[in-house]
Short mmCIF file of C-alpha atoms and ligand atoms in Angstrom, two decimals:
data_model
loop_
_atom_site.label_atom_id
_atom_site.label_comp_id
_atom_site.label_asym_id
_atom_site.label_seq_id
_atom_site.Cartn_x
_atom_site.Cartn_y
_atom_site.Cartn_z
CA MET J 12 -22.87 27.22 23.66
CA LYS J 13 -22.50 30.85 23.23
CA CYS J 14 -19.19 32.80 21.99
CA ARG J 15 -17.23 34.26 24.94
CA LEU J 16 -16.86 37.55 23.14
CA CYS J 17 -20.35 38.06 21.72
CA ASP J 18 -23.99 36.70 21.90
CA SER J 19 -23.51 34.40 18.66
CA ILE J 20 -23.48 30.54 18.67
CA ALA J 21 -19.91 29.21 19.14
CA VAL J 22 -18.47 26.98 16.46
CA ILE J 23 -15.63 25.72 18.59
CA SER J 24 -14.90 25.41 22.45
CA LEU J 25 -11.45 25.70 23.48
CA PRO J 26 -11.05 24.32 27.00
CA ARG J 27 -7.31 24.95 27.00
CA HIS J 28 -8.25 28.79 26.56
CA ASN J 29 -11.25 28.41 28.87
CA SER J 30 -13.22 29.71 25.73
CA ALA J 31 -15.70 29.28 23.13
CA PHE J 32 -15.83 31.39 19.90
CA CYS J 33 -18.17 32.24 17.04
CA ARG J 34 -16.95 31.95 13.55
CA ASN J 35 -15.78 35.60 13.35
CA HIS J 36 -14.03 35.68 16.77
CA PHE J 37 -12.61 32.19 16.16
CA VAL J 38 -10.70 33.42 12.90
CA GLU J 39 -9.63 36.52 14.89
CA PHE J 40 -8.32 34.22 17.60
CA PHE J 41 -6.57 32.08 15.00
CA GLN J 42 -4.98 35.08 13.07
CA LYS J 43 -3.79 36.51 16.44
CA GLN J 44 -2.03 33.15 17.38
CA VAL J 45 -0.24 33.19 14.06
CA LYS J 46 0.71 36.69 14.12
CA ARG J 47 2.04 36.32 17.79
CA ALA J 48 3.98 33.32 16.63
CA ILE J 49 5.67 35.17 13.78
CA LYS J 50 6.35 38.24 15.76
CA SER J 51 7.64 36.71 18.94
CA TYR J 52 10.19 34.42 17.01
CA ARG J 53 10.97 37.10 14.19
CA MET J 54 10.02 34.32 11.76
CA LEU J 55 9.27 36.39 8.59
CA ASN J 56 9.36 39.93 7.09
CA LYS J 57 6.88 41.30 4.58
CA THR J 58 9.59 41.49 1.98
CA ASP J 59 10.73 37.94 2.49
CA ARG J 60 10.26 35.30 -0.37
CA ILE J 61 8.78 32.47 1.41
CA LEU J 62 8.78 28.75 0.30
CA VAL J 63 5.82 27.11 1.95
CA CYS J 64 6.15 23.31 1.99
CA VAL J 65 2.57 21.78 1.18
CA SER J 66 1.59 18.16 1.54
CA GLY J 67 -2.04 18.64 0.51
CA GLY J 68 -3.04 18.23 4.13
CA LYS J 69 -4.99 20.60 6.39
CA ASP J 70 -1.90 22.13 8.16
CA SER J 71 0.25 23.13 5.22
CA LEU J 72 -2.90 24.37 3.14
CA THR J 73 -3.99 26.33 6.10
CA LEU J 74 -0.66 27.83 6.60
CA TRP J 75 -0.51 28.87 2.90
CA HIS J 76 -3.92 30.28 3.14
CA ILE J 77 -3.30 32.44 6.30
CA LEU J 78 0.22 33.64 5.12
CA ASN J 79 -1.52 34.76 1.74
CA GLU J 80 -4.21 36.53 3.76
CA PHE J 81 -1.48 38.33 5.71
CA GLY J 82 0.03 39.59 2.35
CA TYR J 83 3.20 37.53 2.52
CA ASN J 84 5.12 36.64 -0.64
CA THR J 85 4.67 33.05 -0.99
CA THR J 86 5.54 29.99 -3.33
CA GLY J 87 4.47 26.43 -2.72
CA LEU J 88 6.57 23.36 -2.67
CA TYR J 89 5.40 19.91 -3.12
CA ILE J 90 7.63 16.80 -3.13
CA ASN J 91 6.32 13.65 -4.70
CA LEU J 92 7.58 10.80 -2.52
CA GLY J 93 6.02 8.10 -4.52
CA ILE J 94 3.50 6.84 -1.97
CA GLY J 95 1.10 5.42 -4.33
CA GLU J 96 -2.38 6.92 -4.71
CA TYR J 97 -1.95 9.01 -1.53
CA SER J 98 1.01 10.97 -3.31
CA GLU J 99 -1.25 11.38 -6.37
CA LYS J 100 -4.27 12.72 -4.46
CA SER J 101 -1.95 14.92 -2.27
CA LEU J 102 -0.37 16.63 -5.41
CA GLU J 103 -3.96 17.21 -6.86
CA LYS J 104 -4.92 19.02 -3.68
CA ALA J 105 -1.87 21.18 -3.61
CA GLU J 106 -2.32 21.93 -7.24
CA ALA J 107 -5.92 22.92 -6.93
CA PHE J 108 -5.08 25.15 -3.86
CA ALA J 109 -2.34 26.81 -5.76
CA LYS J 110 -4.84 27.72 -8.50
CA ARG J 111 -7.18 29.03 -6.02
CA LEU J 112 -4.45 31.50 -4.51
CA ASN J 113 -3.16 32.17 -7.97
CA LYS J 114 0.23 31.20 -6.81
CA GLU J 115 3.20 29.15 -8.09
CA LEU J 116 3.52 25.60 -6.96
CA ILE J 117 6.97 24.05 -7.41
CA VAL J 118 6.82 20.28 -7.84
CA VAL J 119 10.01 18.11 -6.99
CA ASP J 120 9.47 14.69 -8.55
CA PHE J 121 11.73 12.56 -6.01
CA ALA J 122 10.15 9.37 -6.86
CA GLU J 123 10.65 9.62 -10.73
CA GLU J 124 14.33 11.01 -10.20
CA TYR J 125 15.39 8.38 -7.68
CA THR J 126 12.73 5.94 -6.35
CA ASP J 127 9.75 5.56 -4.02
CA ILE J 128 10.37 6.20 -0.28
CA LYS J 129 9.46 2.56 0.62
CA ALA J 130 11.93 1.12 -1.73
CA LEU J 131 14.68 3.54 -0.51
CA ALA J 132 13.92 2.67 2.99
CA ARG J 133 14.25 -0.95 2.24
CA PHE J 134 17.68 -0.53 0.74
CA ALA J 135 18.82 1.70 3.49
CA ASP J 136 17.49 -0.60 6.19
CA ARG J 137 15.71 2.53 7.72
CA THR J 138 12.20 3.06 8.72
CA ASP J 139 9.86 4.65 6.27
CA CYS J 140 9.26 7.70 8.16
CA SER J 141 12.87 8.57 8.96
CA THR J 142 13.70 7.92 5.22
CA CYS J 143 11.05 10.38 4.24
CA GLY J 144 12.07 12.91 6.82
CA VAL J 145 15.53 13.14 5.34
CA VAL J 146 14.23 13.35 1.81
CA LYS J 147 11.79 16.18 2.68
CA ARG J 148 14.30 18.35 4.73
CA TYR J 149 16.89 17.85 2.10
CA PHE J 150 14.53 19.27 -0.80
CA PHE J 151 12.97 21.93 1.52
CA ASN J 152 16.60 23.32 1.98
CA ARG J 153 17.85 22.72 -1.56
CA VAL J 154 14.99 24.35 -3.36
CA ALA J 155 15.22 27.36 -1.04
CA ILE J 156 18.78 27.85 -1.52
CA GLU J 157 18.86 27.13 -5.24
CA LYS J 158 15.81 29.52 -5.93
CA GLY J 159 16.86 32.24 -3.61
CA PHE J 160 13.98 32.15 -0.84
CA ASP J 161 14.54 33.71 2.36
CA ALA J 162 12.80 31.13 4.67
CA VAL J 163 11.05 27.85 4.39
CA ALA J 164 7.63 27.51 6.24
CA THR J 165 6.12 24.26 7.31
CA GLY J 166 2.66 23.36 8.78
CA HIS J 167 3.92 21.68 12.06
CA ASN J 168 1.24 22.46 14.77
CA LEU J 169 1.26 22.34 18.46
CA ASP J 170 0.35 18.66 18.47
CA ASP J 171 3.33 17.78 16.30
CA GLU J 172 5.70 19.86 18.40
CA ALA J 173 4.31 18.63 21.81
CA ALA J 174 4.64 14.87 20.52
CA ARG J 175 7.96 15.53 19.26
CA LEU J 176 9.07 16.95 22.57
CA LEU J 177 7.50 14.07 24.59
CA GLY J 178 9.45 11.55 22.16
CA ASN J 179 12.75 13.31 22.60
CA ILE J 180 12.46 13.52 26.36
CA LEU J 181 11.29 9.96 26.70
CA ARG J 182 14.53 8.88 25.13
CA TRP J 183 16.54 11.61 26.85
CA GLN J 184 17.89 13.00 23.66
CA VAL J 185 19.06 16.14 25.32
CA ASP J 186 20.79 17.52 22.18
CA LEU J 187 17.51 17.26 20.11
CA VAL J 188 15.51 18.72 23.11
CA GLN J 189 17.79 21.55 23.11
CA LYS J 190 17.66 22.25 19.41
CA GLN J 191 13.80 21.94 19.25
CA SER J 192 12.38 25.39 18.33
CA PRO J 193 9.61 26.97 16.22
CA VAL J 194 12.35 28.69 14.26
CA LEU J 195 15.82 27.59 13.08
CA ASP J 196 17.84 30.57 11.84
CA ASN J 197 19.91 30.68 8.73
CA GLU J 198 23.25 29.07 8.88
CA GLU J 199 25.87 28.47 6.09
CA GLY J 200 24.18 26.04 3.70
CA LEU J 201 21.02 25.79 5.77
CA LYS J 202 17.95 28.16 4.98
CA LYS J 203 15.93 29.55 7.79
CA LYS J 204 12.97 27.23 8.90
CA VAL J 205 9.88 28.58 10.43
CA LYS J 206 6.72 26.78 11.87
CA PRO J 207 4.10 29.64 12.09
CA LEU J 208 1.20 27.27 13.33
CA PHE J 209 3.17 26.07 16.38
CA ARG J 210 0.61 27.73 18.80
CA LEU J 211 -2.44 25.96 17.21
CA THR J 212 -3.74 22.50 17.60
CA GLU J 213 -4.94 20.01 14.91
CA GLN J 214 -8.47 20.69 16.06
CA GLU J 215 -8.12 24.46 15.61
CA ILE J 216 -6.54 24.12 12.32
CA ALA J 217 -9.10 21.71 11.00
CA THR J 218 -11.88 24.23 12.19
CA TYR J 219 -10.08 27.05 10.44
CA ALA J 220 -9.81 24.94 7.26
CA PHE J 221 -13.58 24.17 7.35
CA LEU J 222 -14.54 27.71 7.96
CA ASN J 223 -12.37 28.92 4.97
CA ARG J 224 -13.49 26.11 2.50
CA ILE J 225 -9.94 24.72 2.27
CA ASP J 226 -10.02 21.55 0.36
CA TYR J 227 -7.48 19.35 1.84
CA LEU J 228 -6.73 15.52 1.71
CA ARG J 229 -8.25 14.01 4.80
CA GLU J 230 -6.41 10.56 4.48
CA GLU J 231 -3.44 10.14 6.85
CA CYS J 232 -0.23 9.13 5.14
CA PRO J 233 -0.33 5.27 4.85
CA MET J 234 3.22 4.90 5.99
CA SER J 235 2.59 6.87 9.29
CA LYS J 236 0.43 4.02 10.82
CA GLY J 237 1.61 2.62 14.02
CA THR J 238 4.63 5.05 14.29
CA THR J 239 5.69 6.34 17.71
CA SER J 240 4.91 9.91 16.83
CA LEU J 241 1.21 9.02 16.38
CA VAL J 242 1.52 7.10 19.74
CA TYR J 243 2.78 10.13 21.50
CA LYS J 244 0.12 12.25 20.02
CA GLU J 245 -2.63 9.83 21.21
CA ALA J 246 -1.01 9.70 24.64
CA LEU J 247 -1.09 13.69 25.03
CA ASN J 248 -4.70 13.56 23.59
CA ARG J 249 -5.65 11.15 26.20
CA ILE J 250 -4.03 13.25 29.06
CA GLU J 251 -5.60 16.39 27.56
CA LEU J 252 -9.19 15.03 27.78
CA GLU J 253 -8.55 14.39 31.58
CA SER J 254 -6.76 17.58 32.12
CA PRO J 255 -7.43 20.30 29.61
CA GLY J 256 -4.39 22.57 29.03
CA THR J 257 -1.74 19.96 29.65
CA LYS J 258 -0.50 19.89 26.14
CA HIS J 259 -0.33 23.63 25.80
CA PHE J 260 1.58 23.92 29.25
CA PHE J 261 3.92 20.98 28.46
CA TYR J 262 5.16 22.81 25.19
CA PHE J 263 4.89 26.36 26.00
CA GLN J 264 6.48 26.14 29.32
CA PHE J 265 9.41 24.13 27.60
CA LEU J 266 9.82 27.11 25.28
CA GLU J 267 9.74 29.62 28.19
CA ARG J 268 12.20 27.74 30.45
CA LYS J 269 14.57 26.29 27.79
CA LYS J 270 16.95 29.10 27.88
CA ASP J 271 17.43 28.93 31.65
CA VAL J 272 17.67 25.05 31.75
CA PHE J 273 20.16 24.83 29.16
CA LYS J 274 22.06 27.84 29.91
CA HIS J 275 24.98 25.76 31.44
CA LEU J 276 25.01 23.57 28.26
CA LYS J 277 26.98 25.01 25.17
CA GLU J 278 24.74 24.91 21.95
CA ASP J 279 25.70 21.61 20.56
CA LYS J 280 27.83 22.33 17.47
CA LYS J 281 29.71 19.28 17.29
CA GLY J 282 27.09 17.63 14.84
CA VAL J 283 28.12 20.14 12.13
CA LEU J 284 31.81 20.20 11.41
CA SER J 285 31.97 19.94 7.67
CA PHE J 286 29.99 20.27 4.46
CA CYS J 287 28.88 17.11 2.29
CA GLU J 288 31.46 16.62 -0.36
CA ARG J 289 28.79 15.97 -2.92
CA CYS J 290 25.94 18.43 -2.27
CA GLY J 291 27.59 21.09 0.25
CA THR J 292 24.84 20.38 2.94
CA PRO J 293 26.14 20.83 6.50
CA CYS J 294 26.80 17.44 8.02
CA SER J 295 29.01 15.59 10.57
CA GLY J 296 30.80 13.14 8.07
CA GLU J 297 31.95 13.06 4.47
CA TYR J 298 28.51 12.97 3.10
CA CYS J 299 25.18 14.29 4.23
CA ALA J 300 22.32 12.05 5.34
CA PHE J 301 20.55 12.44 1.99
CA CYS J 302 23.58 11.67 0.01
CA ARG J 303 24.24 8.55 2.08
CA LEU J 304 20.69 7.34 1.67
CA THR J 305 20.80 7.76 -2.12
CA ASP J 306 24.11 6.09 -2.25
CA TYR J 307 22.23 2.92 -1.41
CA LEU J 308 20.46 3.04 -4.71
CA SER J 309 23.71 3.15 -6.77
CA LYS J 310 25.02 0.43 -4.72
CA SER J 311 21.83 -1.83 -5.18
CA ALA J 312 22.20 -1.24 -8.87
CA GLN J 313 25.58 -2.55 -8.87
CA THR J 314 24.85 -5.74 -7.03
CA PRO J 315 24.15 -8.61 -9.39
CA CYS J 316 20.70 -10.20 -8.83
CA GLU J 317 20.92 -13.28 -6.60
CA HIS J 318 18.24 -15.04 -8.94
CA ALA J 319 19.83 -14.36 -12.24
P1 LIG P 406 4.95 15.77 8.30
O1 LIG P 406 6.26 15.45 8.33
O2 LIG P 406 4.14 14.74 7.18
O3 LIG P 406 4.18 15.66 9.57
O4 LIG P 406 4.67 17.21 7.68
C1 LIG P 406 5.16 18.43 8.10
C2 LIG P 406 5.17 19.40 7.35
O5 LIG P 406 6.06 19.28 6.32
C3 LIG P 406 3.91 19.72 6.69
O6 LIG P 406 3.01 20.47 7.44
C4 LIG P 406 4.32 20.32 5.44
O7 LIG P 406 4.47 21.70 5.60
C5 LIG P 406 5.49 19.59 5.07
N1 LIG P 406 5.40 18.49 4.09
C6 LIG P 406 5.02 17.26 4.48
N2 LIG P 406 4.90 16.38 3.28
C7 LIG P 406 5.25 17.15 2.31
C8 LIG P 406 5.55 17.08 0.76
N3 LIG P 406 5.20 15.88 0.29
N4 LIG P 406 5.84 18.13 0.15
C9 LIG P 406 6.13 19.42 0.67
N5 LIG P 406 5.97 19.61 1.93
C10 LIG P 406 5.61 18.51 2.73
ZN1 LIG P 407 -18.22 36.06 18.90
ZN1 LIG P 408 24.93 15.71 0.33
#
């Protein structure tokens, strides 16, 4: 297979773009997609201080790599969620990569300060993944605000965003569909959040990571096994095999038509009426989701042990 743009051997075929690229043209394509994402959604400025949330996986390390190549001012953030060996290996990858880039990595040890995610999910009677999501979002925002960053960047890719859209539509969660976007602007108490890799698939990111010798953790999070988001990803990949380009069309047409489709609906602001009495995060009740979650820990500590 030859590159569509030159005579060299292609390293990747991209059926959704009806293309195949050699190493150099693929990297050029990849960079163009990230630049286009950043420009079209006014995600970042060259003077911004950017907090890059890194899990040690391919998406977030690739994001850190490319933002660094583009000359952005970046600092990494890793949150230890206490998922056994998986978390230890993730931190090692994030630390080694920070060293390679010669950049600072901020580490928040949630597990040490509170408890591990599995225990917290059990106390709160929630799923592991939704508990993990609340904790991560809370610290992304809190660290960015406390340390004066201008934006929070995550490694969410096209597969993540398309699967999330599918999940929201399957449950007709119109408010969530309406809010889904590659960028969430600054609001009082909430720092701007951006997803510069949203135009790229997992396969494309893995190829970029390989070509740039990015040493990432290949293992998937053990808590994500059997989750609905993985089922939606698999379903979309199955459809993509039969009909290349569908995943791209599904998500990009949503972004294009969103404004028109929702123009009669007012932006749903009723979810944010107040600020958490403990930490100041915008929320709909007295306390934010994070403070409500961690409250279960103090309650459980007060409950006398049944077997005592
Ligand atoms: P996930 O929610 O695991 O699909 O991850 C989505 C994005 O969140 C990743 O691409 C990272 O940017 C970020 N992220 C996930 N886990 C962590 C973590 N433990 N510490 C910092 N950032 C993370
Ligand atoms: Zn080429
Ligand atoms: Zn709070």
